[in-house]
Amino acid sequence: MEEFVVDRGGAACPDAGMTVFARRLRARLDHLKMSRAKLSDLTGFHESTLKKLAEGGSASLQQPARFLALCRALQVTPAQLLGFEPLPRDVSGRSDLRDQAVDAVLAAVDGLDEGRLRFAAELLDLLHQHRETFRR
């Protein structure tokens, strides 16, 4: 049996990026106004496991069918829950857009030498300081 591990590690499944997974899990629970107890009833996950996942902890998802049940209960695809696709439009896109922007910046600076990384940081700081100018 293949074991999927949700962990703070990389961005692929197995070893999906926990930060995105946890944020999306919480966002869907909030949007659906669903408690972890209700999600536990729908999926068979222990409520303590769901709490750990929603708080960014690690948990082993040894049964893909239960992970798919989690996706169905949250009304998302596995790719959406793991951060590979945007969440449905019925959720405020603000955090999803922020996730995408952060991912894009991290991908852009990945592999830069120290001097270029420092330059990129200074540029981002400058953009942040003058953000109102760029919003017009």
Tab-separated table of N, CA and C in Angstrom:
chain	number	residue	atom	x	y	z
A	1	MET	N	0.849	-1.176	0.000
A	1	MET	CA	0.000	0.000	0.000
A	1	MET	C	0.894	1.238	0.000
A	2	GLU	N	0.626	2.165	-0.912
A	2	GLU	CA	1.417	3.394	-0.985
A	2	GLU	C	1.030	4.303	0.168
A	3	GLU	N	2.016	4.923	0.782
A	3	GLU	CA	1.772	5.801	1.914
A	3	GLU	C	2.039	7.239	1.509
A	4	PHE	N	1.026	8.075	1.647
A	4	PHE	CA	1.180	9.495	1.376
A	4	PHE	C	1.435	10.172	2.712
A	5	VAL	N	2.461	10.979	2.783
A	5	VAL	CA	2.792	11.666	4.019
A	5	VAL	C	2.612	13.158	3.800
A	6	VAL	N	1.789	13.753	4.638
A	6	VAL	CA	1.628	15.199	4.614
A	6	VAL	C	2.593	15.738	5.645
A	7	ASP	N	3.503	16.563	5.204
A	7	ASP	CA	4.633	16.967	6.020
A	7	ASP	C	5.013	18.391	5.649
A	8	ARG	N	5.884	19.018	6.420
A	8	ARG	CA	6.332	20.376	6.134
A	8	ARG	C	7.313	20.415	4.972
A	9	GLY	N	7.577	19.305	4.339
A	9	GLY	CA	8.592	19.199	3.295
A	9	GLY	C	8.205	19.846	1.991
A	10	GLY	N	8.611	19.226	0.893
A	10	GLY	CA	8.480	19.772	-0.450
A	10	GLY	C	7.060	19.992	-0.893
A	11	ALA	N	6.891	20.234	-2.186
A	11	ALA	CA	5.582	20.622	-2.696
A	11	ALA	C	4.924	19.538	-3.533
A	12	ALA	N	5.448	18.330	-3.544
A	12	ALA	CA	4.850	17.277	-4.357
A	12	ALA	C	4.240	16.221	-3.459
A	13	CYS	N	3.357	15.436	-4.002
A	13	CYS	CA	2.710	14.371	-3.265
A	13	CYS	C	3.317	13.051	-3.730
A	14	PRO	N	3.835	12.176	-2.869
A	14	PRO	CA	3.886	12.303	-1.428
A	14	PRO	C	4.800	13.445	-0.995
A	15	ASP	N	4.771	13.727	0.281
A	15	ASP	CA	5.498	14.832	0.894
A	15	ASP	C	4.982	16.183	0.412
A	16	ALA	N	3.664	16.340	0.417
A	16	ALA	CA	3.050	17.592	-0.033
A	16	ALA	C	3.399	18.733	0.911
A	17	GLY	N	3.400	19.951	0.383
A	17	GLY	CA	3.721	21.119	1.202
A	17	GLY	C	2.664	21.326	2.267
A	18	MET	N	3.026	21.122	3.505
A	18	MET	CA	2.057	21.181	4.591
A	18	MET	C	1.490	22.568	4.783
A	19	THR	N	2.256	23.586	4.603
A	19	THR	CA	1.749	24.924	4.855
A	19	THR	C	0.540	25.210	3.976
A	20	VAL	N	0.640	24.939	2.692
A	20	VAL	CA	-0.478	25.150	1.767
A	20	VAL	C	-1.625	24.213	2.124
A	21	PHE	N	-1.293	22.947	2.371
A	21	PHE	CA	-2.327	21.965	2.723
A	21	PHE	C	-3.101	22.418	3.955
A	22	ALA	N	-2.407	22.825	5.013
A	22	ALA	CA	-3.061	23.240	6.255
A	22	ALA	C	-3.931	24.476	6.032
A	23	ARG	N	-3.398	25.457	5.299
A	23	ARG	CA	-4.183	26.672	5.021
A	23	ARG	C	-5.434	26.338	4.234
A	24	ARG	N	-5.289	25.481	3.250
A	24	ARG	CA	-6.442	25.140	2.419
A	24	ARG	C	-7.460	24.303	3.184
A	25	LEU	N	-6.999	23.414	4.029
A	25	LEU	CA	-7.904	22.632	4.866
A	25	LEU	C	-8.715	23.561	5.765
A	26	ARG	N	-8.024	24.492	6.423
A	26	ARG	CA	-8.729	25.456	7.287
A	26	ARG	C	-9.674	26.347	6.482
A	27	ALA	N	-9.241	26.796	5.310
A	27	ALA	CA	-10.083	27.664	4.475
A	27	ALA	C	-11.366	26.960	4.070
A	28	ARG	N	-11.243	25.696	3.697
A	28	ARG	CA	-12.447	24.952	3.287
A	28	ARG	C	-13.375	24.703	4.471
A	29	LEU	N	-12.801	24.357	5.627
A	29	LEU	CA	-13.642	24.182	6.815
A	29	LEU	C	-14.372	25.473	7.144
A	30	ASP	N	-13.658	26.592	7.097
A	30	ASP	CA	-14.282	27.890	7.378
A	30	ASP	C	-15.370	28.208	6.362
A	31	HIS	N	-15.039	28.030	5.080
A	31	HIS	CA	-16.002	28.361	4.036
A	31	HIS	C	-17.270	27.511	4.145
A	32	LEU	N	-17.100	26.249	4.413
A	32	LEU	CA	-18.243	25.333	4.506
A	32	LEU	C	-18.918	25.393	5.868
A	33	LYS	N	-18.330	26.195	6.781
A	33	LYS	CA	-18.843	26.294	8.153
A	33	LYS	C	-18.979	24.892	8.756
A	34	MET	N	-17.921	24.104	8.566
A	34	MET	CA	-17.912	22.718	8.996
A	34	MET	C	-16.931	22.558	10.160
A	35	SER	N	-17.357	21.850	11.174
A	35	SER	CA	-16.476	21.573	12.308
A	35	SER	C	-15.583	20.377	11.981
A	36	ARG	N	-14.501	20.261	12.735
A	36	ARG	CA	-13.652	19.081	12.563
A	36	ARG	C	-14.407	17.818	12.954
A	37	ALA	N	-15.328	17.934	13.910
A	37	ALA	CA	-16.132	16.779	14.316
A	37	ALA	C	-16.984	16.283	13.141
A	38	LYS	N	-17.604	17.213	12.422
A	38	LYS	CA	-18.420	16.839	11.260
A	38	LYS	C	-17.535	16.234	10.170
A	39	LEU	N	-16.370	16.855	9.928
A	39	LEU	CA	-15.446	16.333	8.922
A	39	LEU	C	-14.974	14.932	9.313
A	40	SER	N	-14.741	14.717	10.582
A	40	SER	CA	-14.349	13.402	11.081
A	40	SER	C	-15.437	12.372	10.785
A	41	ASP	N	-16.699	12.741	11.026
A	41	ASP	CA	-17.828	11.843	10.726
A	41	ASP	C	-17.894	11.500	9.242
A	42	LEU	N	-17.624	12.492	8.389
A	42	LEU	CA	-17.725	12.286	6.944
A	42	LEU	C	-16.564	11.494	6.356
A	43	THR	N	-15.408	11.543	7.007
A	43	THR	CA	-14.196	10.974	6.401
A	43	THR	C	-13.605	9.771	7.118
A	44	GLY	N	-13.927	9.604	8.394
A	44	GLY	CA	-13.318	8.518	9.154
A	44	GLY	C	-11.987	8.885	9.788
A	45	PHE	N	-11.494	10.106	9.541
A	45	PHE	CA	-10.277	10.562	10.214
A	45	PHE	C	-10.628	10.893	11.663
A	46	HIS	N	-9.724	10.567	12.581
A	46	HIS	CA	-9.926	10.979	13.963
A	46	HIS	C	-9.873	12.498	14.018
A	47	GLU	N	-10.674	13.059	14.913
A	47	GLU	CA	-10.702	14.513	15.049
A	47	GLU	C	-9.326	15.056	15.437
A	48	SER	N	-8.572	14.308	16.246
A	48	SER	CA	-7.232	14.755	16.644
A	48	SER	C	-6.283	14.798	15.439
A	49	THR	N	-6.456	13.872	14.497
A	49	THR	CA	-5.642	13.881	13.274
A	49	THR	C	-5.982	15.098	12.432
A	50	LEU	N	-7.260	15.407	12.306
A	50	LEU	CA	-7.683	16.579	11.538
A	50	LEU	C	-7.173	17.862	12.192
A	51	LYS	N	-7.185	17.917	13.518
A	51	LYS	CA	-6.665	19.086	14.233
A	51	LYS	C	-5.177	19.254	13.931
A	52	LYS	N	-4.445	18.152	13.981
A	52	LYS	CA	-3.003	18.192	13.715
A	52	LYS	C	-2.742	18.668	12.288
A	53	LEU	N	-3.501	18.152	11.325
A	53	LEU	CA	-3.327	18.560	9.928
A	53	LEU	C	-3.651	20.037	9.735
A	54	ALA	N	-4.734	20.498	10.349
A	54	ALA	CA	-5.158	21.895	10.202
A	54	ALA	C	-4.185	22.867	10.859
A	55	GLU	N	-3.431	22.378	11.830
A	55	GLU	CA	-2.459	23.235	12.514
A	55	GLU	C	-1.071	23.122	11.912
A	56	GLY	N	-0.939	22.375	10.826
A	56	GLY	CA	0.348	22.275	10.147
A	56	GLY	C	1.220	21.136	10.622
A	57	GLY	N	0.667	20.231	11.403
A	57	GLY	CA	1.431	19.084	11.879
A	57	GLY	C	1.533	18.008	10.814
A	58	SER	N	2.225	16.934	11.149
A	58	SER	CA	2.414	15.829	10.216
A	58	SER	C	1.457	14.698	10.553
A	59	ALA	N	1.003	14.015	9.525
A	59	ALA	CA	0.168	12.838	9.707
A	59	ALA	C	0.328	11.954	8.480
A	60	SER	N	0.267	10.682	8.705
A	60	SER	CA	0.387	9.721	7.613
A	60	SER	C	-0.992	9.447	7.030
A	61	LEU	N	-1.101	9.549	5.721
A	61	LEU	CA	-2.361	9.245	5.028
A	61	LEU	C	-2.164	7.929	4.289
A	62	GLN	N	-2.284	6.822	5.023
A	62	GLN	CA	-1.965	5.517	4.472
A	62	GLN	C	-3.040	4.977	3.545
A	63	GLN	N	-4.220	5.529	3.627
A	63	GLN	CA	-5.313	5.022	2.809
A	63	GLN	C	-5.780	6.110	1.843
A	64	PRO	N	-5.370	6.014	0.579
A	64	PRO	CA	-5.779	7.036	-0.397
A	64	PRO	C	-7.294	7.234	-0.455
A	65	ALA	N	-8.067	6.191	-0.196
A	65	ALA	CA	-9.522	6.331	-0.231
A	65	ALA	C	-10.006	7.308	0.836
A	66	ARG	N	-9.353	7.320	1.988
A	66	ARG	CA	-9.750	8.259	3.041
A	66	ARG	C	-9.347	9.682	2.672
A	67	PHE	N	-8.186	9.839	2.014
A	67	PHE	CA	-7.777	11.166	1.547
A	67	PHE	C	-8.783	11.682	0.518
A	68	LEU	N	-9.236	10.793	-0.384
A	68	LEU	CA	-10.236	11.189	-1.377
A	68	LEU	C	-11.557	11.538	-0.701
A	69	ALA	N	-11.894	10.821	0.380
A	69	ALA	CA	-13.105	11.155	1.147
A	69	ALA	C	-12.970	12.544	1.763
A	70	LEU	N	-11.763	12.872	2.220
A	70	LEU	CA	-11.498	14.208	2.764
A	70	LEU	C	-11.738	15.267	1.690
A	71	CYS	N	-11.230	15.016	0.504
A	71	CYS	CA	-11.429	15.958	-0.615
A	71	CYS	C	-12.903	16.104	-0.961
A	72	ARG	N	-13.606	14.976	-1.025
A	72	ARG	CA	-15.045	15.036	-1.334
A	72	ARG	C	-15.800	15.835	-0.278
A	73	ALA	N	-15.513	15.581	0.986
A	73	ALA	CA	-16.203	16.284	2.067
A	73	ALA	C	-15.934	17.784	2.017
A	74	LEU	N	-14.719	18.150	1.601
A	74	LEU	CA	-14.353	19.567	1.508
A	74	LEU	C	-14.721	20.182	0.154
A	75	GLN	N	-15.255	19.354	-0.738
A	75	GLN	CA	-15.713	19.786	-2.060
A	75	GLN	C	-14.587	20.385	-2.893
A	76	VAL	N	-13.441	19.689	-2.885
A	76	VAL	CA	-12.283	20.087	-3.673
A	76	VAL	C	-11.659	18.843	-4.298
A	77	THR	N	-10.806	19.073	-5.273
A	77	THR	CA	-10.044	17.976	-5.855
A	77	THR	C	-8.771	17.774	-5.021
A	78	PRO	N	-8.133	16.617	-5.132
A	78	PRO	CA	-6.847	16.434	-4.436
A	78	PRO	C	-5.823	17.503	-4.837
A	79	ALA	N	-5.782	17.842	-6.117
A	79	ALA	CA	-4.830	18.860	-6.577
A	79	ALA	C	-5.108	20.218	-5.936
A	80	GLN	N	-6.373	20.544	-5.736
A	80	GLN	CA	-6.713	21.812	-5.090
A	80	GLN	C	-6.310	21.797	-3.621
A	81	LEU	N	-6.583	20.692	-2.931
A	81	LEU	CA	-6.260	20.615	-1.510
A	81	LEU	C	-4.755	20.625	-1.274
A	82	LEU	N	-3.997	20.028	-2.192
A	82	LEU	CA	-2.543	19.971	-2.042
A	82	LEU	C	-1.834	21.217	-2.568
A	83	GLY	N	-2.576	22.122	-3.216
A	83	GLY	CA	-1.989	23.381	-3.646
A	83	GLY	C	-1.507	23.409	-5.080
A	84	PHE	N	-1.827	22.384	-5.870
A	84	PHE	CA	-1.396	22.357	-7.269
A	84	PHE	C	-2.352	23.104	-8.186
A	85	GLU	N	-3.582	23.325	-7.730
A	85	GLU	CA	-4.588	24.068	-8.499
A	85	GLU	C	-5.267	25.045	-7.554
A	86	PRO	N	-5.819	26.139	-8.091
A	86	PRO	CA	-6.531	27.103	-7.240
A	86	PRO	C	-7.760	26.467	-6.597
A	87	LEU	N	-8.123	26.977	-5.431
A	87	LEU	CA	-9.359	26.542	-4.794
A	87	LEU	C	-10.546	27.037	-5.610
A	88	PRO	N	-11.707	26.419	-5.420
A	88	PRO	CA	-12.905	26.896	-6.135
A	88	PRO	C	-13.146	28.378	-5.865
A	89	ARG	N	-13.768	29.043	-6.804
A	89	ARG	CA	-13.995	30.491	-6.710
A	89	ARG	C	-14.894	30.898	-5.555
A	90	ASP	N	-15.628	29.947	-4.983
A	90	ASP	CA	-16.530	30.315	-3.903
A	90	ASP	C	-15.784	30.614	-2.604
A	91	VAL	N	-14.477	30.452	-2.603
A	91	VAL	CA	-13.646	30.812	-1.459
A	91	VAL	C	-12.957	32.124	-1.803
A	92	SER	N	-12.824	32.994	-0.842
A	92	SER	CA	-12.107	34.247	-1.075
A	92	SER	C	-10.755	33.945	-1.684
A	93	GLY	N	-10.467	34.512	-2.848
A	93	GLY	CA	-9.225	34.234	-3.536
A	93	GLY	C	-8.012	34.914	-2.931
A	94	ARG	N	-8.206	35.770	-1.939
A	94	ARG	CA	-7.083	36.550	-1.410
A	94	ARG	C	-5.945	35.675	-0.913
A	95	SER	N	-6.223	34.702	-0.032
A	95	SER	CA	-5.132	33.882	0.494
A	95	SER	C	-4.565	32.984	-0.599
A	96	ASP	N	-5.418	32.499	-1.510
A	96	ASP	CA	-4.937	31.655	-2.589
A	96	ASP	C	-4.027	32.460	-3.520
A	97	LEU	N	-4.414	33.694	-3.824
A	97	LEU	CA	-3.567	34.542	-4.656
A	97	LEU	C	-2.258	34.849	-3.946
A	98	ARG	N	-2.329	35.051	-2.641
A	98	ARG	CA	-1.098	35.306	-1.887
A	98	ARG	C	-0.192	34.084	-1.934
A	99	ASP	N	-0.765	32.889	-1.765
A	99	ASP	CA	0.015	31.653	-1.861
A	99	ASP	C	0.708	31.569	-3.215
A	100	GLN	N	-0.030	31.882	-4.273
A	100	GLN	CA	0.535	31.816	-5.619
A	100	GLN	C	1.660	32.837	-5.789
A	101	ALA	N	1.468	34.038	-5.241
A	101	ALA	CA	2.500	35.074	-5.354
A	101	ALA	C	3.757	34.669	-4.590
A	102	VAL	N	3.586	34.148	-3.383
A	102	VAL	CA	4.737	33.710	-2.593
A	102	VAL	C	5.462	32.578	-3.311
A	103	ASP	N	4.714	31.614	-3.840
A	103	ASP	CA	5.328	30.511	-4.580
A	103	ASP	C	6.105	31.020	-5.790
A	104	ALA	N	5.543	32.017	-6.490
A	104	ALA	CA	6.211	32.566	-7.676
A	104	ALA	C	7.516	33.266	-7.290
A	105	VAL	N	7.490	34.026	-6.198
A	105	VAL	CA	8.702	34.721	-5.755
A	105	VAL	C	9.757	33.706	-5.333
A	106	LEU	N	9.353	32.697	-4.561
A	106	LEU	CA	10.310	31.688	-4.116
A	106	LEU	C	10.915	30.935	-5.296
A	107	ALA	N	10.097	30.628	-6.292
A	107	ALA	CA	10.612	29.938	-7.482
A	107	ALA	C	11.593	30.828	-8.240
A	108	ALA	N	11.297	32.129	-8.278
A	108	ALA	CA	12.157	33.063	-9.017
A	108	ALA	C	13.516	33.237	-8.358
A	109	VAL	N	13.573	33.192	-7.038
A	109	VAL	CA	14.848	33.422	-6.352
A	109	VAL	C	15.599	32.125	-6.056
A	110	ASP	N	14.952	30.997	-6.293
A	110	ASP	CA	15.601	29.714	-6.031
A	110	ASP	C	16.869	29.588	-6.872
A	111	GLY	N	17.980	29.316	-6.228
A	111	GLY	CA	19.237	29.114	-6.942
A	111	GLY	C	20.058	30.373	-7.171
A	112	LEU	N	19.560	31.533	-6.725
A	112	LEU	CA	20.347	32.757	-6.886
A	112	LEU	C	21.541	32.746	-5.937
A	113	ASP	N	22.652	33.303	-6.390
A	113	ASP	CA	23.801	33.427	-5.497
A	113	ASP	C	23.490	34.499	-4.453
A	114	GLU	N	24.332	34.605	-3.432
A	114	GLU	CA	24.060	35.491	-2.303
A	114	GLU	C	23.897	36.949	-2.718
A	115	GLY	N	24.717	37.437	-3.632
A	115	GLY	CA	24.624	38.829	-4.072
A	115	GLY	C	23.306	39.125	-4.767
A	116	ARG	N	22.902	38.244	-5.660
A	116	ARG	CA	21.627	38.448	-6.378
A	116	ARG	C	20.432	38.263	-5.446
A	117	LEU	N	20.567	37.361	-4.491
A	117	LEU	CA	19.498	37.167	-3.520
A	117	LEU	C	19.325	38.417	-2.660
A	118	ARG	N	20.448	39.041	-2.261
A	118	ARG	CA	20.394	40.284	-1.510
A	118	ARG	C	19.735	41.389	-2.340
A	119	PHE	N	20.089	41.468	-3.622
A	119	PHE	CA	19.488	42.455	-4.521
A	119	PHE	C	17.978	42.227	-4.623
A	120	ALA	N	17.567	40.978	-4.776
A	120	ALA	CA	16.136	40.655	-4.870
A	120	ALA	C	15.409	41.063	-3.592
A	121	ALA	N	16.036	40.811	-2.436
A	121	ALA	CA	15.427	41.194	-1.158
A	121	ALA	C	15.273	42.711	-1.065
A	122	GLU	N	16.292	43.440	-1.496
A	122	GLU	CA	16.223	44.905	-1.472
A	122	GLU	C	15.135	45.415	-2.412
A	123	LEU	N	15.019	44.796	-3.563
A	123	LEU	CA	13.989	45.187	-4.522
A	123	LEU	C	12.586	44.934	-3.953
A	124	LEU	N	12.395	43.780	-3.337
A	124	LEU	CA	11.098	43.483	-2.724
A	124	LEU	C	10.793	44.450	-1.592
A	125	ASP	N	11.795	44.809	-0.812
A	125	ASP	CA	11.611	45.769	0.265
A	125	ASP	C	11.195	47.125	-0.304
A	126	LEU	N	11.855	47.551	-1.376
A	126	LEU	CA	11.522	48.812	-2.029
A	126	LEU	C	10.084	48.784	-2.570
A	127	LEU	N	9.714	47.683	-3.213
A	127	LEU	CA	8.343	47.539	-3.716
A	127	LEU	C	7.335	47.602	-2.572
A	128	HIS	N	7.663	46.962	-1.459
A	128	HIS	CA	6.775	46.977	-0.304
A	128	HIS	C	6.617	48.394	0.253
A	129	GLN	N	7.723	49.133	0.337
A	129	GLN	CA	7.686	50.504	0.862
A	129	GLN	C	6.836	51.418	-0.005
A	130	HIS	N	6.819	51.151	-1.300
A	130	HIS	CA	6.103	52.023	-2.235
A	130	HIS	C	4.889	51.334	-2.852
A	131	ARG	N	4.320	50.388	-2.145
A	131	ARG	CA	3.210	49.585	-2.699
A	131	ARG	C	2.008	50.416	-3.114
A	132	GLU	N	1.715	51.495	-2.390
A	132	GLU	CA	0.562	52.328	-2.756
A	132	GLU	C	0.753	52.952	-4.146
A	133	THR	N	1.978	53.309	-4.493
A	133	THR	CA	2.274	53.869	-5.795
A	133	THR	C	1.932	52.881	-6.906
A	134	PHE	N	2.223	51.604	-6.671
A	134	PHE	CA	2.017	50.573	-7.688
A	134	PHE	C	0.575	50.109	-7.780
A	135	ARG	N	-0.261	50.450	-6.812
A	135	ARG	CA	-1.673	50.012	-6.815
A	135	ARG	C	-2.560	50.950	-7.599
A	136	ARG	N	-2.059	52.079	-8.006
A	136	ARG	CA	-2.891	53.075	-8.713
A	136	ARG	C	-3.218	52.658	-10.101
